[in-house]
């Protein structure tokens, strides 16, 4: 199909499609003459993914480019390919701004308009050096270690703080600990078990796709886009269970 | 304890504690003379919750005030009290900006700096009128209806679009449908079942607390603060399961 058809079938404005092409988020079409190129279904699929990552996942363009570089790397085995693509995504870290040397005064909160209140914070990429001095972070480190050992998640244990999900989990638990919500491994185990089941469903669905590239694209879409689905299902389930236990 | 002790024990700067008092987020202490008041453990607990909601949950002050009004309303039964407090929280809706009449051109994406990319969008409070005209939303409405029927979640079905989690779920699924990621009830059922289990654990933990007020405070903290924990456990579980299935 031509560029205009690609825009029409995807519902993405032509100017946006051209912008994605310029930014290298969408691979160039097969050139058929000096002014025209031909696009296929893989372009359409990629275009939908890019738009969803940017508009729904609110993922910065540079991050999208990095994720897609891993998705397209046919030299990688599936676990590393999936891991690299997913690790490049932002991870919600539930971190208090300015923690642990809390600098927040009233002016900071008073200024917290819609932009500041838009969502959970995203973790900075650098692993923290506070472990030795911050008791909350040390407690969170121990807690995650115990949790992974009891779950038998050996890959997650071996990779440890190399994994951004591991770092973000430690940061979140350290923040909750600091704020007076200390969790222990018994608290976390049932949640981890339910997430284990959800991950098995994720991979079952992913395996229905024919190629490693499409599988990796699906994994990225699922990680970046299905989170609001999960969180709202949780809220609905809480309401349902509460009604079941306590009546209306 | 005195105000200064409250600040010290919570680790919250005194100026911030005074700001929360002024804003009515923290109830006044028991006055003991013209210049001093006495605070107790319930103030400390409330202070931690307020700070966590604002700093970790990034919840606007006005929303925190509304949530706490429900938490403190002893006239409500537990289900309604929990529901009212949780419904007042922001719900992540996974909505593309400008959808469905997509207005996003390259300039919008190019401008997507850290502030815009900070997290999932929060749903506006007003229920949409697009159901009649937007086929994606109509499909999402039917899908959620089928899902709830198959789950046997009768309270969620009855409450329907009154519930912000229901509205946010429909909006998210409509957006995914529009972007070329149509899900069906078979896709969603296993996730909903795992969230059902997680909700049962939430309420089990909550019931260990002695009073309806503390229980409702716990439910709010769990909804607002544990989401990054769940999402990062999911990412870790995906990596673990992938390693288990495909090796490294």
Coordinates of C-alpha atoms in Angstrom, one line a residue:
Chain A
X1 CA 0.0 0.0 0.0
X2 CA 1.0 3.7 -0.4
X3 CA 1.8 6.1 2.4
X4 CA -1.7 7.6 2.2
X5 CA -3.3 4.2 2.5
X6 CA -1.2 3.4 5.5
X7 CA -2.5 6.6 7.1
X8 CA -6.0 5.8 6.2
X9 CA -6.0 2.2 7.4
X10 CA -4.3 3.1 10.7
X11 CA -6.3 6.2 11.4
X12 CA -3.1 8.0 12.0
X13 CA -2.8 11.5 10.4
X14 CA -0.4 11.5 7.5
X15 CA 1.8 14.2 9.1
X16 CA 2.2 11.9 12.1
X17 CA 3.1 8.9 9.9
X18 CA 5.8 11.1 8.2
X19 CA 7.1 12.2 11.5
X20 CA 7.5 8.6 12.7
X21 CA 9.3 7.8 9.5
X22 CA 11.7 10.7 9.9
X23 CA 12.4 9.7 13.5
X24 CA 13.1 6.2 12.5
X25 CA 10.3 4.7 14.5
X26 CA 8.7 3.3 11.4
X27 CA 11.0 1.5 8.9
X28 CA 11.1 3.0 5.3
X29 CA 8.9 1.4 2.7
X30 CA 10.2 -0.4 -0.4
X31 CA 11.0 2.3 -2.9
X32 CA 9.1 1.8 -6.2
X33 CA 10.1 5.0 -8.0
X34 CA 11.7 8.4 -7.2
X35 CA 8.7 9.7 -5.2
X36 CA 6.8 6.7 -4.0
X37 CA 7.3 3.7 -1.7
X38 CA 5.3 0.6 -0.9
X39 CA 4.3 -0.4 2.6
X40 CA 2.9 -3.7 3.9
X41 CA 1.1 -5.2 6.9
X42 CA 4.2 -5.1 9.1
X43 CA 4.3 -1.3 8.7
X44 CA 0.7 -1.0 9.7
X45 CA 1.3 -3.2 12.8
X46 CA 4.4 -1.2 13.7
X47 CA 2.6 2.1 13.2
X48 CA -0.2 1.1 15.6
X49 CA 2.4 0.0 18.2
X50 CA 4.4 3.2 18.0
X51 CA 1.3 5.4 18.2
X52 CA 0.0 3.4 21.2
X53 CA 3.3 3.6 23.0
X54 CA 3.5 7.4 22.5
X55 CA -0.1 8.4 23.0
X56 CA -1.4 5.9 25.5
X57 CA 1.8 4.8 27.2
X58 CA 3.2 8.4 27.2
X59 CA 6.6 6.9 26.4
X60 CA 9.2 9.4 25.1
X61 CA 10.2 9.1 21.5
X62 CA 13.9 8.2 22.3
X63 CA 12.7 5.4 24.6
X64 CA 10.3 4.1 21.9
X65 CA 13.3 4.0 19.5
X66 CA 15.4 2.1 21.9
X67 CA 12.7 -0.4 22.6
X68 CA 12.1 -1.0 18.9
X69 CA 15.8 -1.5 18.3
X70 CA 15.6 -4.6 20.6
X71 CA 12.3 -5.7 19.1
X72 CA 14.0 -5.8 15.7
X73 CA 17.2 -7.4 16.7
X74 CA 16.9 -10.9 15.1
X75 CA 20.3 -11.9 16.5
X76 CA 18.9 -12.2 20.1
X77 CA 17.4 -15.3 21.6
X78 CA 13.7 -14.8 22.7
X79 CA 14.3 -14.3 26.4
X80 CA 17.0 -11.7 25.9
X81 CA 15.1 -10.0 23.1
X82 CA 12.0 -9.8 25.3
X83 CA 14.0 -8.8 28.3
X84 CA 15.9 -6.1 26.5
X85 CA 12.8 -4.6 25.0
X86 CA 10.8 -4.7 28.2
X87 CA 13.7 -3.4 30.3
X88 CA 14.0 -0.3 28.1
X89 CA 10.4 0.7 29.0
X90 CA 9.7 3.1 31.9
X91 CA 9.1 1.4 35.2
X92 CA 6.7 2.9 37.8
X93 CA 8.8 3.3 41.0
X94 CA 6.3 4.9 43.5
X95 CA 9.0 7.2 44.7
X96 CA 8.4 10.3 46.8
X97 CA 10.0 13.3 45.2
X98 CA 12.9 14.5 47.2
X99 CA 13.1 11.3 49.3
X100 CA 14.9 10.3 51.4
X101 CA 16.4 13.7 52.3
X102 CA 12.9 15.1 52.3
X103 CA 12.9 18.6 51.1
X104 CA 9.2 19.0 50.4
X105 CA 7.6 22.0 52.1
X106 CA 4.1 23.4 51.6
X107 CA 5.0 25.4 48.5
X108 CA 5.9 22.1 46.7
X109 CA 2.5 20.6 47.5
X110 CA 0.6 23.7 46.9
X111 CA 2.1 23.9 43.4
X112 CA 1.0 20.3 42.7
X113 CA -1.4 21.0 39.8
X114 CA -2.7 18.5 37.3
X115 CA 0.7 18.2 35.6
X116 CA 2.5 17.1 38.8
X117 CA -0.4 14.9 39.8
X118 CA -0.5 13.1 36.5
X119 CA 0.8 9.7 37.5
X120 CA 3.3 7.6 39.4
X121 CA 6.9 8.8 39.1
X122 CA 9.2 7.0 36.7
X123 CA 12.4 5.8 38.2
X124 CA 15.7 7.3 37.1
X125 CA 18.0 4.9 35.4
X126 CA 20.9 5.0 37.8
X127 CA 20.9 2.4 40.6
X128 CA 21.1 4.1 44.0
X129 CA 24.2 4.2 46.1
X130 CA 22.1 4.7 49.2
X131 CA 21.9 1.1 50.2
X132 CA 24.7 1.4 52.7
X133 CA 23.3 4.4 54.5
X134 CA 19.5 4.3 54.0
X135 CA 18.0 1.8 56.4
X136 CA 14.7 1.8 54.5
X137 CA 16.4 0.8 51.3
X138 CA 18.5 -1.8 53.0
X139 CA 15.3 -3.3 54.5
X140 CA 13.6 -3.3 51.0
X141 CA 16.7 -5.0 49.5
X142 CA 16.5 -7.8 52.1
X143 CA 12.7 -8.1 51.6
X144 CA 12.9 -8.5 47.8
X145 CA 15.7 -11.0 48.2
X146 CA 13.7 -13.1 50.7
X147 CA 10.6 -12.8 48.5
X148 CA 12.4 -14.0 45.3
X149 CA 14.0 -16.9 47.3
X150 CA 10.6 -18.0 48.6
X151 CA 9.0 -17.7 45.1
X152 CA 11.9 -19.7 43.6
X153 CA 12.3 -17.0 41.0
X154 CA 15.9 -17.9 40.3
X155 CA 16.4 -15.7 37.1
X156 CA 15.1 -12.6 38.9
X157 CA 17.5 -13.4 41.8
X158 CA 20.5 -13.8 39.6
X159 CA 19.8 -10.7 37.6
X160 CA 19.1 -8.7 40.7
X161 CA 19.5 -5.0 40.4
X162 CA 20.5 -5.3 36.7
X163 CA 16.7 -5.6 36.1
X164 CA 14.9 -2.2 36.2
X165 CA 11.8 -4.0 37.5
X166 CA 13.9 -5.2 40.5
X167 CA 15.3 -1.8 41.1
X168 CA 11.9 -0.1 40.8
X169 CA 10.3 -2.7 43.2
X170 CA 13.1 -2.1 45.8
X171 CA 12.6 1.7 45.5
X172 CA 8.8 1.4 45.8
X173 CA 9.1 -0.8 48.9
X174 CA 11.8 1.5 50.4
X175 CA 9.4 4.4 50.0
X176 CA 6.5 2.6 51.5
X177 CA 8.7 1.6 54.4
X178 CA 9.9 5.1 54.9
X179 CA 6.3 6.4 54.9
X180 CA 5.2 4.0 57.6
X181 CA 3.8 1.2 55.4
X182 CA 6.3 -1.6 56.0
X183 CA 5.4 -4.8 54.0
X184 CA 6.9 -8.2 54.6
X185 CA 7.4 -11.2 52.4
X186 CA 4.1 -12.8 53.6
X187 CA 2.2 -9.7 52.5
X188 CA 3.8 -9.8 49.0
X189 CA 3.8 -13.5 48.3
X190 CA 0.1 -13.8 47.3
X191 CA 0.4 -10.8 45.0
X192 CA 3.5 -12.2 43.4
X193 CA 1.8 -15.6 42.9
X194 CA -1.1 -13.9 41.1
X195 CA 1.3 -11.9 38.9
X196 CA 3.0 -15.2 38.1
X197 CA -0.3 -16.5 36.8
X198 CA -0.9 -13.3 34.8
X199 CA 2.6 -13.6 33.3
X200 CA 1.9 -17.2 32.2
X201 CA -1.3 -15.9 30.4
X202 CA 0.8 -13.1 28.8
X203 CA 3.2 -15.6 27.3
X204 CA 0.4 -18.1 26.3
X205 CA -1.2 -15.3 24.3
X206 CA 2.1 -14.1 22.9
X207 CA 3.0 -17.6 21.7
X208 CA 0.0 -17.6 19.4
X209 CA 1.8 -15.1 17.2
X210 CA 3.9 -16.5 14.4
X211 CA 7.4 -14.7 14.6
X212 CA 9.7 -13.7 17.4
X213 CA 9.4 -10.1 16.2
X214 CA 5.6 -10.1 16.4
X215 CA 5.9 -11.9 19.8
X216 CA 8.2 -9.2 21.1
X217 CA 6.0 -6.4 19.8
X218 CA 3.0 -8.0 21.6
X219 CA 5.0 -8.3 24.8
X220 CA 5.8 -4.6 24.6
X221 CA 2.2 -3.6 23.9
X222 CA 1.0 -5.8 26.7
X223 CA 3.5 -4.3 29.2
X224 CA 2.9 -0.7 28.2
X225 CA -0.8 -0.7 27.5
X226 CA -2.5 -3.3 29.5
X227 CA -1.5 -1.9 32.9
X228 CA -4.6 0.4 33.2
X229 CA -6.7 -2.6 32.3
X230 CA -5.2 -4.6 35.1
X231 CA -5.4 -1.8 37.6
X232 CA -9.1 -1.1 36.9
X233 CA -9.9 -4.8 37.0
X234 CA -8.3 -4.8 40.5
X235 CA -10.4 -1.8 41.6
X236 CA -13.6 -3.5 40.3
X237 CA -12.7 -6.7 42.0
X238 CA -12.1 -4.9 45.3
X239 CA -15.6 -3.4 45.1
X240 CA -17.1 -6.8 44.2
X241 CA -15.4 -8.7 47.0
X242 CA -16.3 -5.9 49.5
X243 CA -19.9 -6.2 48.5
X244 CA -19.8 -10.0 48.7
X245 CA -18.3 -9.8 52.3
X246 CA -20.1 -6.9 53.8
X247 CA -23.2 -6.3 51.8
X248 CA -24.3 -3.0 50.5
Chain B
X1 CA 2.4 14.5 71.6
X2 CA 3.1 18.0 70.6
X3 CA 3.2 19.3 67.0
X4 CA 7.0 19.2 66.9
X5 CA 7.0 15.5 68.0
X6 CA 4.4 14.7 65.4
X7 CA 6.8 16.1 62.8
X8 CA 9.8 14.3 64.2
X9 CA 8.1 10.9 64.5
X10 CA 6.6 11.0 61.0
X11 CA 9.7 12.5 59.4
X12 CA 7.5 15.1 57.8
X13 CA 8.9 18.7 57.9
X14 CA 7.0 20.9 60.4
X15 CA 6.0 23.4 57.7
X16 CA 4.4 20.6 55.8
X17 CA 2.5 19.3 58.8
X18 CA 1.2 22.9 59.4
X19 CA 0.2 23.1 55.8
X20 CA -1.8 19.8 56.0
X21 CA -3.5 21.2 59.2
X22 CA -4.4 24.5 57.4
X23 CA -5.8 22.6 54.4
X24 CA -7.9 20.3 56.7
X25 CA -6.1 17.2 55.6
X26 CA -5.1 16.5 59.2
X27 CA -7.7 17.0 62.0
X28 CA -6.8 19.6 64.6
X29 CA -5.2 18.4 67.9
X30 CA -6.9 18.5 71.3
X31 CA -6.3 22.1 72.5
X32 CA -4.4 22.1 75.9
X33 CA -3.8 25.8 76.2
X34 CA -3.9 29.0 74.1
X35 CA -0.9 28.1 72.0
X36 CA -0.5 24.3 72.2
X37 CA -2.5 21.2 71.2
X38 CA -2.0 17.6 71.8
X39 CA -1.8 15.0 69.0
X40 CA -2.1 11.2 69.1
X41 CA -1.4 8.0 67.1
X42 CA -4.4 8.6 64.9
X43 CA -2.8 11.9 63.8
X44 CA 0.5 10.2 63.0
X45 CA -1.3 7.5 61.0
X46 CA -3.3 10.1 59.1
X47 CA -0.2 12.2 58.5
X48 CA 1.6 9.3 56.9
X49 CA -1.4 8.5 54.7
X50 CA -1.8 12.1 53.5
X51 CA 1.9 12.5 52.7
X52 CA 2.0 9.2 50.8
X53 CA -1.1 10.1 48.8
X54 CA 0.3 13.4 47.8
X55 CA 4.0 12.5 47.3
X56 CA 3.9 9.0 46.1
X57 CA 0.3 8.8 44.6
X58 CA 0.7 12.3 43.2
X59 CA -2.9 12.9 44.2
X60 CA -4.1 16.5 44.1
X61 CA -4.9 18.1 47.5
X62 CA -8.6 18.6 46.7
X63 CA -8.9 14.9 45.9
X64 CA -7.1 13.9 49.1
X65 CA -9.6 16.0 51.0
X66 CA -12.6 14.4 49.3
X67 CA -11.2 10.8 49.9
X68 CA -10.6 11.6 53.6
X69 CA -14.1 12.9 54.0
X70 CA -15.4 9.5 53.1
X71 CA -12.8 7.7 55.2
X72 CA -14.0 9.7 58.2
X73 CA -17.8 9.3 57.6
X74 CA -18.8 7.0 60.4
X75 CA -22.4 7.1 59.2
X76 CA -21.6 4.8 56.2
X77 CA -21.7 1.0 56.0
X78 CA -18.3 -0.5 55.2
X79 CA -18.9 -1.3 51.5
X80 CA -20.2 2.2 50.8
X81 CA -17.5 3.8 52.9
X82 CA -14.8 1.9 51.1
X83 CA -16.5 2.4 47.7
X84 CA -16.9 6.2 48.2
X85 CA -13.2 6.6 49.3
X86 CA -11.8 4.4 46.5
X87 CA -14.1 6.0 43.8
X88 CA -12.8 9.4 44.7
X89 CA -9.3 8.4 43.8
X90 CA -7.9 9.0 40.3
X91 CA -8.4 6.0 37.9
X92 CA -5.8 5.4 35.2
X93 CA -7.7 5.3 31.9
X94 CA -5.1 4.6 29.2
X95 CA -6.7 7.1 27.0
X96 CA -5.0 8.6 24.0
X97 CA -4.9 12.4 24.1
X98 CA -7.3 13.9 21.6
X99 CA -9.0 10.5 20.9
X100 CA -11.3 9.6 19.2
X101 CA -11.3 12.7 17.0
X102 CA -7.6 12.4 16.7
X103 CA -6.0 15.8 16.5
X104 CA -2.4 14.8 17.3
X105 CA 0.2 15.9 14.7
X106 CA 3.9 15.7 14.9
X107 CA 4.3 18.9 17.0
X108 CA 2.3 17.3 19.8
X109 CA 4.6 14.2 19.9
X110 CA 7.8 16.2 19.4
X111 CA 6.8 18.3 22.5
X112 CA 6.4 15.1 24.6
X113 CA 9.0 15.9 27.2
X114 CA 9.3 14.2 30.6
X115 CA 6.3 16.1 32.0
X116 CA 4.0 14.7 29.3
X117 CA 5.5 11.3 29.5
X118 CA 5.3 11.0 33.2
X119 CA 2.5 8.4 33.5
X120 CA -0.8 7.1 32.3
X121 CA -3.6 9.6 31.8
X122 CA -6.1 10.1 34.5
X123 CA -9.7 9.9 33.4
X124 CA -11.9 12.9 33.4
X125 CA -14.8 12.5 35.8
X126 CA -17.6 13.0 33.3
X127 CA -19.0 9.9 31.7
X128 CA -18.7 10.0 27.9
X129 CA -21.7 10.6 25.6
X130 CA -19.8 9.0 22.7
X131 CA -21.3 5.5 23.2
X132 CA -24.0 6.1 20.6
X133 CA -21.6 7.2 17.9
X134 CA -18.2 5.7 18.6
X135 CA -18.1 2.1 17.5
X136 CA -14.9 1.4 19.6
X137 CA -16.6 2.5 22.7
X138 CA -19.7 0.6 21.9
X139 CA -17.6 -2.6 21.4
X140 CA -15.8 -1.9 24.7
X141 CA -19.2 -1.4 26.5
X142 CA -20.4 -4.8 25.3
X143 CA -17.1 -6.5 26.1
X144 CA -17.1 -5.3 29.7
X145 CA -20.7 -6.3 30.1
X146 CA -20.0 -9.8 28.8
X147 CA -16.9 -10.1 31.0
X148 CA -18.7 -9.1 34.2
X149 CA -21.6 -11.5 33.4
X150 CA -19.2 -14.4 32.9
X151 CA -17.3 -13.5 36.1
X152 CA -20.5 -13.3 38.0
X153 CA -19.6 -9.9 39.4
X154 CA -23.1 -8.8 40.0
X155 CA -22.4 -5.7 42.1
X156 CA -20.0 -4.3 39.3
X157 CA -22.7 -5.0 36.7
X158 CA -25.5 -3.3 38.7
X159 CA -23.3 -0.3 39.4
X160 CA -22.1 -0.1 35.8
X161 CA -20.9 3.2 34.6
X162 CA -21.6 4.8 38.1
X163 CA -18.3 3.2 39.1
X164 CA -15.2 5.2 37.9
X165 CA -13.2 1.9 37.6
X166 CA -15.9 0.6 35.2
X167 CA -15.8 3.8 33.1
X168 CA -12.0 3.8 33.1
X169 CA -11.9 0.2 32.0
X170 CA -14.3 0.8 29.1
X171 CA -12.3 3.9 28.1
X172 CA -9.0 1.9 28.2
X173 CA -10.5 -1.0 26.2
X174 CA -12.1 1.4 23.7
X175 CA -8.7 3.1 23.2
X176 CA -6.9 -0.3 22.7
X177 CA -9.7 -1.3 20.2
X178 CA -9.2 1.9 18.3
X179 CA -5.5 1.4 18.2
X180 CA -5.7 -2.0 16.7
X181 CA -5.5 -4.1 19.9
X182 CA -9.0 -5.5 20.2
X183 CA -9.3 -7.8 23.3
X184 CA -12.1 -10.2 23.9
X185 CA -13.6 -11.6 27.1
X186 CA -11.5 -14.8 26.8
X187 CA -8.4 -12.6 26.9
X188 CA -9.6 -10.7 29.9
X189 CA -11.1 -13.5 32.1
X190 CA -7.8 -14.9 33.4
X191 CA -6.5 -11.4 34.4
X192 CA -9.8 -10.6 36.1
X193 CA -9.6 -13.9 38.0
X194 CA -6.1 -13.1 39.2
X195 CA -7.3 -9.6 40.3
X196 CA -10.2 -11.3 42.1
X197 CA -7.6 -13.3 44.2
X198 CA -5.6 -10.1 44.8
X199 CA -8.7 -8.3 46.0
X200 CA -9.5 -11.1 48.4
X201 CA -5.9 -10.8 49.8
X202 CA -6.4 -7.0 50.1
X203 CA -9.5 -7.4 52.2
X204 CA -8.0 -10.2 54.3
X205 CA -5.2 -7.9 55.3
X206 CA -7.6 -5.0 55.8
X207 CA -9.7 -7.0 58.2
X208 CA -6.8 -7.4 60.5
X209 CA -7.2 -3.7 61.4
X210 CA -9.5 -2.9 64.4
X211 CA -11.8 -0.1 63.2
X212 CA -13.7 0.7 60.0
X213 CA -11.8 4.0 59.8
X214 CA -8.4 2.3 59.9
X215 CA -9.7 -0.3 57.5
X216 CA -10.8 2.3 55.0
X217 CA -7.5 4.2 55.4
X218 CA -5.7 0.9 54.6
X219 CA -7.8 0.3 51.5
X220 CA -7.0 3.8 50.2
X221 CA -3.3 3.3 50.9
X222 CA -3.4 -0.1 49.2
X223 CA -5.2 1.3 46.1
X224 CA -3.1 4.4 45.8
X225 CA 0.4 3.1 46.7
X226 CA 0.6 -0.6 46.0
X227 CA 0.0 -0.3 42.3
X228 CA 3.7 0.2 41.4
X229 CA 4.4 -2.9 43.6
X230 CA 2.0 -5.0 41.6
X231 CA 3.1 -3.7 38.2
X232 CA 6.8 -4.4 39.0
X233 CA 6.0 -7.8 40.3
X234 CA 4.3 -8.4 37.0
X235 CA 7.3 -7.4 35.0
X236 CA 9.6 -9.6 37.1
X237 CA 7.2 -12.5 36.7
X238 CA 7.2 -12.0 32.9
X239 CA 11.0 -12.2 32.9
X240 CA 11.0 -15.2 35.1
X241 CA 8.4 -17.1 33.1
X242 CA 10.1 -16.2 29.9
X243 CA 13.4 -17.6 31.2
X244 CA 11.6 -20.7 32.4
X245 CA 10.1 -21.3 29.0
X246 CA 12.8 -20.3 26.5
X247 CA 16.0 -20.4 28.5
X248 CA 18.5 -17.5 28.5

